[in-house]
Amino acid sequence: MDPVSEDRPTDHADAPDSDAGTPDADATAHEPTEAQGGRRRLTTLLAVAAVLFGLDLLTKCLAVAYLTPSEPVYFLSDFGRLTLIRNPGAAFSMATGMTWLLTLIAAAVVIGVIRIGSTLRSLWWALGLGLVLGGALGNLVDRLFRAPGPLQGHVVDFVAIGWWPVFNVADSAIVCGAILLVTLTVFGFEPDGTRTGRKHHHTTTTSTTGEETA
């Protein structure tokens, strides 16, 4: 009987590959990256909102300090003017008799945007929501702390361009943010960073090739 050689190489053909990726391992590997991306987008959203809120507050303070009602300051010839008014309504002086309701709506918008922001993966959505949040905060502060009292405060407006109603930085931020969000929605860009048409095409292609879809 031949002795068993201790130098015989071990057969590793059937041994499991410890480095092979598994679905659970891959999912775990992606989780930190996705979480970091979400935090970055939320940070972007809050940074944009903070800049717009600060700019709105600063320009309103300057307008109240240096402008006199009924005494407009013209620039760009007669096309543009700075004129101080106190607006009890919504943006561009709409819904002037519903100040308390507009205050509650602005507060709801602020809460909703912050909650949505924690799930964002899209930079453009973060920018759009940041604009809306900054503008909503700017006008909400006026409604809470300016005369004639809480929930009834009048918003400071001071910029007039052509025939357009008098507005402020917050109004502009809300309108620009809303336009951006509508554009993203129309073209299929989702808050999670995907695009509706491309995601559908990827799923269809993967199913046709017989590979497992996500």
Coordinates of N, CA and C in Angstrom, one line a residue:
M1 N 0.9 -1.2 0.0 CA 0.0 0.0 0.0 C 0.9 1.2 0.0
D2 N 0.6 2.1 -1.0 CA 1.4 3.3 -1.1 C 1.0 4.3 -0.1
P3 N 2.0 4.9 0.5 CA 1.7 5.9 1.5 C 1.1 7.2 0.8
V4 N 0.2 7.8 1.6 CA -0.4 9.0 1.0 C 0.6 10.2 1.1
S5 N 0.8 10.8 0.0 CA 1.8 11.9 0.0 C 1.2 13.2 0.6
E6 N 2.0 13.7 1.6 CA 1.5 14.9 2.3 C 1.7 16.2 1.4
D7 N 2.5 16.0 0.3 CA 2.8 17.1 -0.5 C 1.8 17.3 -1.6
R8 N 0.8 16.4 -1.7 CA -0.2 16.5 -2.8 C -1.0 17.8 -2.6
P9 N -1.1 18.6 -3.7 CA -1.8 19.9 -3.7 C -3.3 19.7 -3.4
T10 N -3.8 20.5 -2.6 CA -5.2 20.4 -2.3 C -6.1 20.9 -3.5
D11 N -7.1 20.2 -3.8 CA -8.0 20.5 -4.9 C -9.0 21.6 -4.4
H12 N -8.9 22.8 -5.0 CA -9.7 23.9 -4.7 C -10.9 24.1 -5.7
A13 N -11.1 23.2 -6.5 CA -12.1 23.4 -7.6 C -13.5 23.6 -7.0
D14 N -13.8 22.8 -5.9 CA -15.1 22.9 -5.4 C -15.2 23.8 -4.2
A15 N -14.1 24.5 -3.8 CA -14.1 25.4 -2.7 C -14.8 26.6 -3.1
P16 N -15.7 27.2 -2.2 CA -16.4 28.4 -2.5 C -15.4 29.6 -2.6
D17 N -15.6 30.5 -3.5 CA -14.8 31.7 -3.6 C -15.2 32.7 -2.6
S18 N -14.4 32.9 -1.6 CA -14.7 33.9 -0.6 C -14.8 35.3 -1.1
D19 N -14.2 35.6 -2.2 CA -14.2 37.0 -2.7 C -15.4 37.2 -3.7
A20 N -16.1 36.1 -4.0 CA -17.2 36.3 -4.9 C -18.3 37.2 -4.3
G21 N -18.8 38.1 -5.1 CA -19.9 39.0 -4.6 C -21.2 38.3 -4.5
T22 N -21.9 38.5 -3.5 CA -23.3 38.0 -3.3 C -24.2 39.2 -3.3
P23 N -25.5 38.9 -3.6 CA -26.5 40.0 -3.6 C -26.5 40.8 -2.3
D24 N -26.4 40.1 -1.2 CA -26.5 40.8 0.1 C -25.2 41.6 0.3
A25 N -24.1 41.1 -0.1 CA -22.8 41.9 0.0 C -22.9 43.1 -0.9
D26 N -23.4 42.9 -2.1 CA -23.4 44.1 -3.0 C -24.4 45.1 -2.5
A27 N -25.5 44.7 -2.0 CA -26.5 45.7 -1.4 C -25.9 46.4 -0.3
T28 N -25.2 45.7 0.6 CA -24.6 46.3 1.7 C -23.5 47.3 1.3
A29 N -22.8 47.0 0.2 CA -21.7 47.9 -0.2 C -22.3 49.2 -0.8
H30 N -23.5 49.1 -1.4 CA -24.1 50.3 -2.0 C -24.8 51.1 -1.0
E31 N -25.2 50.6 0.2 CA -26.0 51.3 1.1 C -25.2 52.6 1.6
P32 N -23.9 52.5 2.0 CA -23.3 53.7 2.5 C -23.2 54.8 1.4
T33 N -22.9 54.3 0.1 CA -22.8 55.3 -0.9 C -24.1 56.0 -1.1
E34 N -25.2 55.3 -1.1 CA -26.5 55.9 -1.3 C -26.9 56.9 -0.2
A35 N -26.5 56.4 1.0 CA -26.8 57.3 2.2 C -26.0 58.6 2.1
Q36 N -24.7 58.4 1.7 CA -23.9 59.6 1.6 C -24.4 60.6 0.5
G37 N -24.9 60.0 -0.6 CA -25.5 60.8 -1.6 C -26.7 61.6 -1.2
G38 N -27.5 60.9 -0.4 CA -28.7 61.5 0.2 C -28.4 62.7 1.1
R39 N -27.4 62.5 1.9 CA -26.9 63.5 2.8 C -26.4 64.7 2.1
R40 N -25.6 64.5 1.0 CA -25.1 65.6 0.2 C -26.2 66.4 -0.4
R41 N -27.2 65.7 -1.0 CA -28.3 66.4 -1.6 C -29.1 67.2 -0.6
L42 N -29.3 66.7 0.6 CA -30.0 67.4 1.6 C -29.2 68.6 2.1
T43 N -27.9 68.5 2.2 CA -27.0 69.6 2.5 C -27.1 70.7 1.4
T44 N -27.1 70.3 0.2 CA -27.2 71.2 -0.9 C -28.5 72.0 -0.8
L45 N -29.6 71.2 -0.6 CA -30.9 71.8 -0.5 C -30.9 72.9 0.6
L46 N -30.4 72.5 1.8 CA -30.4 73.4 2.9 C -29.5 74.6 2.7
A47 N -28.4 74.4 2.0 CA -27.5 75.5 1.7 C -28.1 76.5 0.8
V48 N -28.8 76.0 -0.3 CA -29.5 76.9 -1.2 C -30.5 77.7 -0.5
A49 N -31.3 77.0 0.4 CA -32.4 77.7 1.1 C -31.8 78.7 2.1
A50 N -30.7 78.4 2.7 CA -30.1 79.4 3.7 C -29.7 80.7 2.9
V51 N -29.0 80.5 1.8 CA -28.5 81.6 1.0 C -29.7 82.5 0.6
L52 N -30.8 81.9 0.0 CA -31.9 82.6 -0.4 C -32.6 83.3 0.7
F53 N -32.8 82.6 1.9 CA -33.4 83.2 3.0 C -32.6 84.4 3.5
G54 N -31.3 84.3 3.6 CA -30.5 85.4 4.1 C -30.6 86.6 3.1
L55 N -30.5 86.3 1.8 CA -30.6 87.4 0.8 C -31.9 88.1 0.9
D56 N -33.0 87.3 1.1 CA -34.3 87.9 1.2 C -34.5 88.8 2.4
L57 N -34.0 88.3 3.5 CA -34.1 89.0 4.8 C -33.2 90.3 4.7
L58 N -32.0 90.2 4.1 CA -31.2 91.4 4.0 C -31.8 92.5 3.1
T59 N -32.3 92.1 1.9 CA -32.9 93.1 1.0 C -34.2 93.7 1.6
K60 N -35.0 92.9 2.3 CA -36.2 93.5 3.0 C -35.8 94.5 4.0
C61 N -34.8 94.2 4.8 CA -34.3 95.2 5.8 C -33.8 96.5 5.2
L62 N -33.1 96.3 4.1 CA -32.6 97.5 3.4 C -33.8 98.3 2.8
A63 N -34.8 97.6 2.2 CA -35.9 98.3 1.6 C -36.7 99.1 2.7
V64 N -36.9 98.5 3.9 CA -37.6 99.1 4.9 C -36.9 100.3 5.4
A65 N -35.5 100.2 5.5 CA -34.7 101.3 6.0 C -34.5 102.5 5.1
Y66 N -34.5 102.2 3.7 CA -34.1 103.3 2.8 C -35.2 103.7 1.8
L67 N -36.3 102.9 1.7 CA -37.4 103.3 0.8 C -38.6 103.8 1.6
T68 N -39.2 104.8 0.9 CA -40.4 105.4 1.5 C -41.6 105.1 0.7
P69 N -42.7 104.6 1.3 CA -43.9 104.2 0.5 C -44.3 105.4 -0.4
S70 N -44.8 105.1 -1.5 CA -45.3 106.1 -2.5 C -44.2 107.0 -3.1
E71 N -42.9 106.6 -2.8 CA -41.8 107.4 -3.4 C -40.9 106.4 -4.1
P72 N -41.2 105.9 -5.3 CA -40.4 104.9 -5.9 C -39.1 105.5 -6.4
V73 N -38.1 104.5 -6.5 CA -36.8 104.9 -7.0 C -36.7 104.1 -8.3
Y74 N -36.5 104.9 -9.4 CA -36.5 104.3 -10.7 C -35.0 103.8 -11.1
F75 N -35.0 102.7 -11.8 CA -33.7 102.3 -12.5 C -34.1 101.6 -13.8
L76 N -33.1 101.5 -14.7 CA -33.4 101.0 -16.0 C -34.5 101.9 -16.7
S77 N -34.3 103.2 -16.6 CA -35.2 104.2 -17.1 C -36.5 104.0 -16.3
D78 N -37.6 103.9 -17.0 CA -38.9 103.8 -16.3 C -39.4 102.3 -16.3
F79 N -38.5 101.4 -16.8 CA -38.9 100.0 -16.8 C -38.9 99.3 -15.5
G80 N -37.9 99.7 -14.6 CA -37.8 99.1 -13.3 C -37.8 100.1 -12.2
R81 N -38.4 99.7 -11.1 CA -38.4 100.7 -9.9 C -38.4 99.9 -8.6
L82 N -37.9 100.6 -7.6 CA -37.9 100.1 -6.2 C -39.0 100.9 -5.5
T83 N -40.0 100.2 -5.1 CA -41.2 100.8 -4.4 C -41.6 99.9 -3.2
L84 N -41.7 100.5 -2.1 CA -42.0 99.7 -0.9 C -43.5 99.6 -0.7
I85 N -44.0 98.4 -0.5 CA -45.4 98.1 -0.2 C -45.4 97.0 0.9
R86 N -46.5 96.9 1.6 CA -46.7 95.9 2.6 C -47.9 95.0 2.0
N87 N -47.6 93.8 1.7 CA -48.5 92.9 1.0 C -49.1 91.9 1.9
P88 N -50.4 91.9 2.2 CA -51.1 90.9 3.0 C -51.4 89.6 2.3
G89 N -51.2 89.6 1.0 CA -51.5 88.4 0.2 C -50.4 87.5 -0.1
A90 N -50.6 86.7 -1.2 CA -49.6 85.8 -1.6 C -48.6 86.5 -2.6
A91 N -47.8 85.7 -3.3 CA -46.8 86.3 -4.2 C -47.5 87.1 -5.2
F92 N -46.9 88.3 -5.5 CA -47.4 89.2 -6.5 C -48.8 89.8 -6.2
S93 N -49.0 89.9 -4.8 CA -50.2 90.5 -4.3 C -51.5 89.8 -4.6
M94 N -51.4 88.5 -4.7 CA -52.7 87.7 -4.9 C -53.2 87.2 -3.6
A95 N -54.5 87.0 -3.5 CA -55.2 86.5 -2.3 C -54.9 87.3 -1.1
T96 N -55.2 88.6 -1.2 CA -54.8 89.6 -0.2 C -55.7 89.4 1.1
G97 N -56.8 88.7 1.0 CA -57.7 88.6 2.1 C -57.6 87.3 2.9
M98 N -56.5 86.5 2.6 CA -56.3 85.2 3.2 C -55.0 85.1 3.8
T99 N -54.6 86.1 4.6 CA -53.2 86.1 5.1 C -53.0 84.9 6.1
W100 N -53.9 84.6 7.0 CA -53.7 83.5 7.9 C -53.6 82.2 7.3
L101 N -54.4 82.0 6.2 CA -54.4 80.7 5.5 C -53.0 80.6 4.7
L102 N -52.6 81.7 4.1 CA -51.3 81.6 3.4 C -50.2 81.3 4.4
T103 N -50.3 81.8 5.6 CA -49.2 81.5 6.6 C -49.2 80.0 6.9
L104 N -50.3 79.4 7.1 CA -50.4 78.0 7.3 C -49.9 77.2 6.1
I105 N -50.2 77.6 4.9 CA -49.7 76.9 3.7 C -48.2 77.0 3.6
A106 N -47.7 78.2 3.9 CA -46.2 78.4 3.9 C -45.5 77.5 4.9
A107 N -46.1 77.4 6.1 CA -45.5 76.5 7.1 C -45.6 75.0 6.6
A108 N -46.7 74.6 6.0 CA -46.8 73.2 5.5 C -45.8 73.0 4.4
V109 N -45.5 74.0 3.5 CA -44.6 73.8 2.5 C -43.2 73.6 3.0
V110 N -42.8 74.4 4.0 CA -41.5 74.3 4.7 C -41.3 72.9 5.2
I111 N -42.3 72.4 6.0 CA -42.2 71.0 6.6 C -42.1 69.9 5.5
G112 N -43.0 70.1 4.5 CA -43.0 69.1 3.4 C -41.7 69.0 2.6
V113 N -41.1 70.2 2.3 CA -39.8 70.2 1.6 C -38.7 69.6 2.4
I114 N -38.7 69.9 3.7 CA -37.6 69.3 4.5 C -37.7 67.8 4.6
R115 N -39.0 67.3 4.7 CA -39.2 65.8 4.7 C -38.8 65.2 3.4
I116 N -39.1 65.8 2.3 CA -38.8 65.2 1.0 C -37.2 65.3 0.8
G117 N -36.6 66.3 1.3 CA -35.2 66.5 1.2 C -34.3 65.3 1.7
S118 N -34.8 64.6 2.7 CA -34.1 63.5 3.2 C -34.0 62.3 2.3
T119 N -34.8 62.3 1.2 CA -34.9 61.1 0.3 C -34.3 61.5 -1.1
L120 N -33.7 62.7 -1.2 CA -33.3 63.1 -2.5 C -32.0 62.5 -3.0
R121 N -31.8 62.2 -4.3 CA -30.6 61.8 -4.9 C -30.2 62.7 -6.1
S122 N -31.1 63.6 -6.5 CA -31.0 64.4 -7.6 C -30.5 65.8 -7.2
L123 N -29.4 66.3 -7.8 CA -28.9 67.6 -7.6 C -29.9 68.7 -8.0
W124 N -30.5 68.5 -9.2 CA -31.4 69.5 -9.7 C -32.7 69.6 -8.8
W125 N -33.2 68.5 -8.3 CA -34.3 68.5 -7.4 C -33.9 69.2 -6.1
A126 N -32.7 69.0 -5.7 CA -32.2 69.6 -4.4 C -32.2 71.1 -4.7
L127 N -31.7 71.6 -5.8 CA -31.7 73.0 -6.1 C -33.1 73.6 -6.2
G128 N -34.0 72.9 -6.9 CA -35.4 73.4 -7.0 C -36.1 73.5 -5.7
L129 N -36.0 72.5 -4.9 CA -36.6 72.5 -3.6 C -35.9 73.5 -2.6
G130 N -34.6 73.7 -2.8 CA -33.9 74.7 -2.0 C -34.4 76.1 -2.3
L131 N -34.7 76.4 -3.5 CA -35.2 77.7 -3.9 C -36.6 77.9 -3.3
V132 N -37.5 76.8 -3.4 CA -38.8 76.9 -2.8 C -38.7 77.1 -1.3
L133 N -37.9 76.3 -0.7 CA -37.8 76.4 0.8 C -37.3 77.7 1.2
G134 N -36.2 78.3 0.6 CA -35.7 79.6 1.0 C -36.8 80.7 0.8
G135 N -37.5 80.6 -0.3 CA -38.5 81.6 -0.5 C -39.7 81.5 0.5
A136 N -40.1 80.3 0.7 CA -41.2 80.1 1.7 C -40.8 80.5 3.1
L137 N -39.6 80.2 3.5 CA -39.1 80.7 4.8 C -39.1 82.2 4.9
G138 N -38.6 82.9 3.8 CA -38.5 84.3 3.8 C -39.9 85.0 4.1
N139 N -40.9 84.6 3.3 CA -42.2 85.1 3.5 C -42.9 84.7 4.7
L140 N -42.6 83.5 5.2 CA -43.2 83.0 6.4 C -42.7 83.8 7.6
V141 N -41.5 84.2 7.7 CA -41.0 85.0 8.7 C -41.7 86.4 8.8
D142 N -41.9 86.9 7.6 CA -42.7 88.2 7.6 C -44.1 88.0 8.2
R143 N -44.8 86.9 7.8 CA -46.1 86.7 8.3 C -46.2 86.4 9.8
L144 N -45.1 85.9 10.3 CA -45.1 85.6 11.7 C -44.7 86.8 12.6
F145 N -43.7 87.6 12.1 CA -43.1 88.6 13.0 C -43.4 90.0 12.6
R146 N -43.9 90.3 11.4 CA -44.2 91.7 11.1 C -45.6 92.1 11.4
A147 N -45.9 93.4 11.4 CA -47.2 94.0 11.7 C -48.2 93.5 10.6
P148 N -49.5 93.3 11.0 CA -50.1 93.7 12.3 C -50.0 92.7 13.4
G149 N -49.4 91.4 13.1 CA -49.3 90.5 14.2 C -49.1 89.1 13.7
P150 N -48.8 88.1 14.5 CA -48.6 86.7 14.1 C -49.7 86.2 13.3
L151 N -49.3 85.4 12.2 CA -50.2 84.9 11.2 C -50.9 85.9 10.3
Q152 N -50.8 87.2 10.7 CA -51.4 88.2 9.9 C -50.4 89.2 9.3
G153 N -49.1 88.9 9.6 CA -48.1 89.9 9.1 C -48.1 90.1 7.6
H154 N -47.8 91.4 7.2 CA -47.7 91.7 5.8 C -46.3 91.6 5.3
V155 N -46.2 91.0 4.1 CA -44.9 90.7 3.5 C -44.3 92.0 2.9
V156 N -43.0 92.2 3.0 CA -42.4 93.4 2.4 C -42.1 93.1 0.9
D157 N -42.7 93.8 0.0 CA -42.3 93.8 -1.4 C -41.8 95.1 -1.8
F158 N -40.8 95.0 -2.8 CA -40.2 96.3 -3.1 C -39.6 96.4 -4.6
V159 N -39.7 95.4 -5.4 CA -39.2 95.4 -6.7 C -40.4 95.3 -7.7
A160 N -40.3 96.2 -8.7 CA -41.4 96.2 -9.8 C -40.6 96.3 -11.1
I161 N -41.0 95.4 -12.0 CA -40.4 95.4 -13.3 C -41.5 95.5 -14.4
G162 N -41.6 96.6 -15.1 CA -42.6 96.8 -16.1 C -44.0 96.7 -15.5
W163 N -44.8 95.9 -16.1 CA -46.2 95.8 -15.7 C -46.4 94.7 -14.6
W164 N -45.3 94.0 -14.3 CA -45.4 92.9 -13.3 C -45.6 93.5 -11.9
P165 N -46.5 92.8 -11.1 CA -46.8 93.2 -9.8 C -45.5 93.3 -8.9
V166 N -45.5 94.1 -7.9 CA -44.3 94.3 -7.0 C -44.0 92.9 -6.3
F167 N -42.8 92.6 -6.2 CA -42.4 91.3 -5.6 C -41.1 91.5 -4.8
N168 N -40.6 90.4 -4.2 CA -39.3 90.4 -3.5 C -38.5 89.2 -3.9
V169 N -37.4 89.0 -3.2 CA -36.5 87.9 -3.5 C -37.1 86.6 -3.2
A170 N -37.9 86.5 -2.1 CA -38.6 85.2 -1.8 C -39.5 84.8 -2.9
D171 N -40.3 85.8 -3.4 CA -41.3 85.4 -4.5 C -40.5 84.9 -5.7
S172 N -39.4 85.6 -6.1 CA -38.7 85.1 -7.2 C -38.1 83.7 -7.0
A173 N -37.6 83.4 -5.8 CA -37.1 82.1 -5.5 C -38.2 81.0 -5.7
I174 N -39.3 81.3 -5.1 CA -40.4 80.3 -5.2 C -40.8 80.0 -6.6
V175 N -41.0 81.1 -7.4 CA -41.4 80.9 -8.8 C -40.3 80.2 -9.6
C176 N -39.1 80.6 -9.5 CA -38.0 79.9 -10.2 C -37.9 78.4 -9.8
G177 N -38.0 78.2 -8.5 CA -37.9 76.8 -8.0 C -39.1 76.0 -8.5
A178 N -40.3 76.5 -8.5 CA -41.4 75.8 -9.0 C -41.3 75.5 -10.5
I179 N -40.8 76.5 -11.3 CA -40.6 76.2 -12.7 C -39.6 75.1 -12.9
L180 N -38.5 75.1 -12.2 CA -37.5 74.1 -12.3 C -38.1 72.7 -12.0
L181 N -38.8 72.6 -10.9 CA -39.4 71.3 -10.5 C -40.4 70.8 -11.5
V182 N -41.2 71.7 -12.1 CA -42.2 71.3 -13.1 C -41.4 70.8 -14.4
T183 N -40.4 71.5 -14.7 CA -39.6 71.1 -15.9 C -38.9 69.7 -15.7
L184 N -38.4 69.5 -14.5 CA -37.8 68.2 -14.2 C -38.9 67.1 -14.3
T185 N -40.1 67.3 -13.8 CA -41.1 66.4 -13.8 C -41.6 66.1 -15.2
V186 N -41.7 67.1 -16.0 CA -42.2 66.9 -17.4 C -41.2 66.1 -18.2
F187 N -39.9 66.3 -18.0 CA -38.9 65.5 -18.7 C -38.5 64.2 -18.0
G188 N -39.2 63.8 -17.0 CA -39.0 62.5 -16.4 C -37.9 62.4 -15.4
F189 N -37.3 63.4 -14.9 CA -36.3 63.4 -13.9 C -36.9 63.2 -12.6
E190 N -36.5 62.1 -11.9 CA -37.1 61.7 -10.6 C -36.2 62.3 -9.4
P191 N -36.9 62.5 -8.3 CA -36.1 62.9 -7.1 C -35.0 62.0 -6.7
D192 N -35.1 60.7 -7.0 CA -34.1 59.7 -6.6 C -32.9 59.7 -7.6
G193 N -32.9 60.6 -8.6 CA -31.8 60.7 -9.5 C -31.9 59.9 -10.8
T194 N -33.0 59.1 -10.9 CA -33.2 58.3 -12.1 C -34.1 59.1 -13.1
R195 N -34.2 58.6 -14.3 CA -35.0 59.2 -15.3 C -36.0 58.2 -15.8
T196 N -37.3 58.6 -15.8 CA -38.4 57.6 -16.1 C -38.2 56.8 -17.3
G197 N -38.0 57.5 -18.5 CA -37.8 56.8 -19.8 C -36.6 55.9 -19.8
R198 N -35.5 56.3 -19.2 CA -34.3 55.5 -19.3 C -34.4 54.3 -18.3
K199 N -35.1 54.5 -17.2 CA -35.3 53.4 -16.2 C -36.2 52.3 -16.9
H200 N -37.2 52.7 -17.6 CA -38.1 51.7 -18.3 C -37.3 51.0 -19.4
H201 N -36.5 51.7 -20.1 CA -35.7 51.1 -21.2 C -34.7 50.1 -20.6
H202 N -34.1 50.4 -19.5 CA -33.1 49.5 -18.9 C -33.8 48.3 -18.4
T203 N -35.0 48.4 -17.8 CA -35.7 47.2 -17.3 C -36.1 46.3 -18.5
T204 N -36.6 46.9 -19.6 CA -37.0 46.1 -20.8 C -35.8 45.4 -21.4
T205 N -34.7 46.1 -21.5 CA -33.5 45.5 -22.1 C -33.0 44.3 -21.3
T206 N -33.0 44.5 -20.0 CA -32.5 43.5 -19.1 C -33.4 42.3 -19.1
S207 N -34.7 42.5 -19.2 CA -35.6 41.3 -19.2 C -35.4 40.6 -20.5
T208 N -35.2 41.2 -21.6 CA -35.0 40.6 -22.9 C -33.8 39.7 -23.0
T209 N -32.7 40.2 -22.3 CA -31.5 39.4 -22.3 C -31.5 38.3 -21.3
G210 N -32.5 38.2 -20.5 CA -32.6 37.0 -19.6 C -31.9 37.2 -18.3
E211 N -31.4 38.4 -18.1 CA -30.7 38.7 -16.8 C -31.8 39.1 -15.8
E212 N -31.4 39.0 -14.5 CA -32.3 39.3 -13.4 C -32.4 40.8 -13.3
T213 N -33.6 41.3 -13.3 CA -33.8 42.7 -13.1 C -33.8 43.1 -11.7
A214 N -33.4 44.4 -11.5 CA -33.4 44.9 -10.1 C -34.7 45.2 -9.6

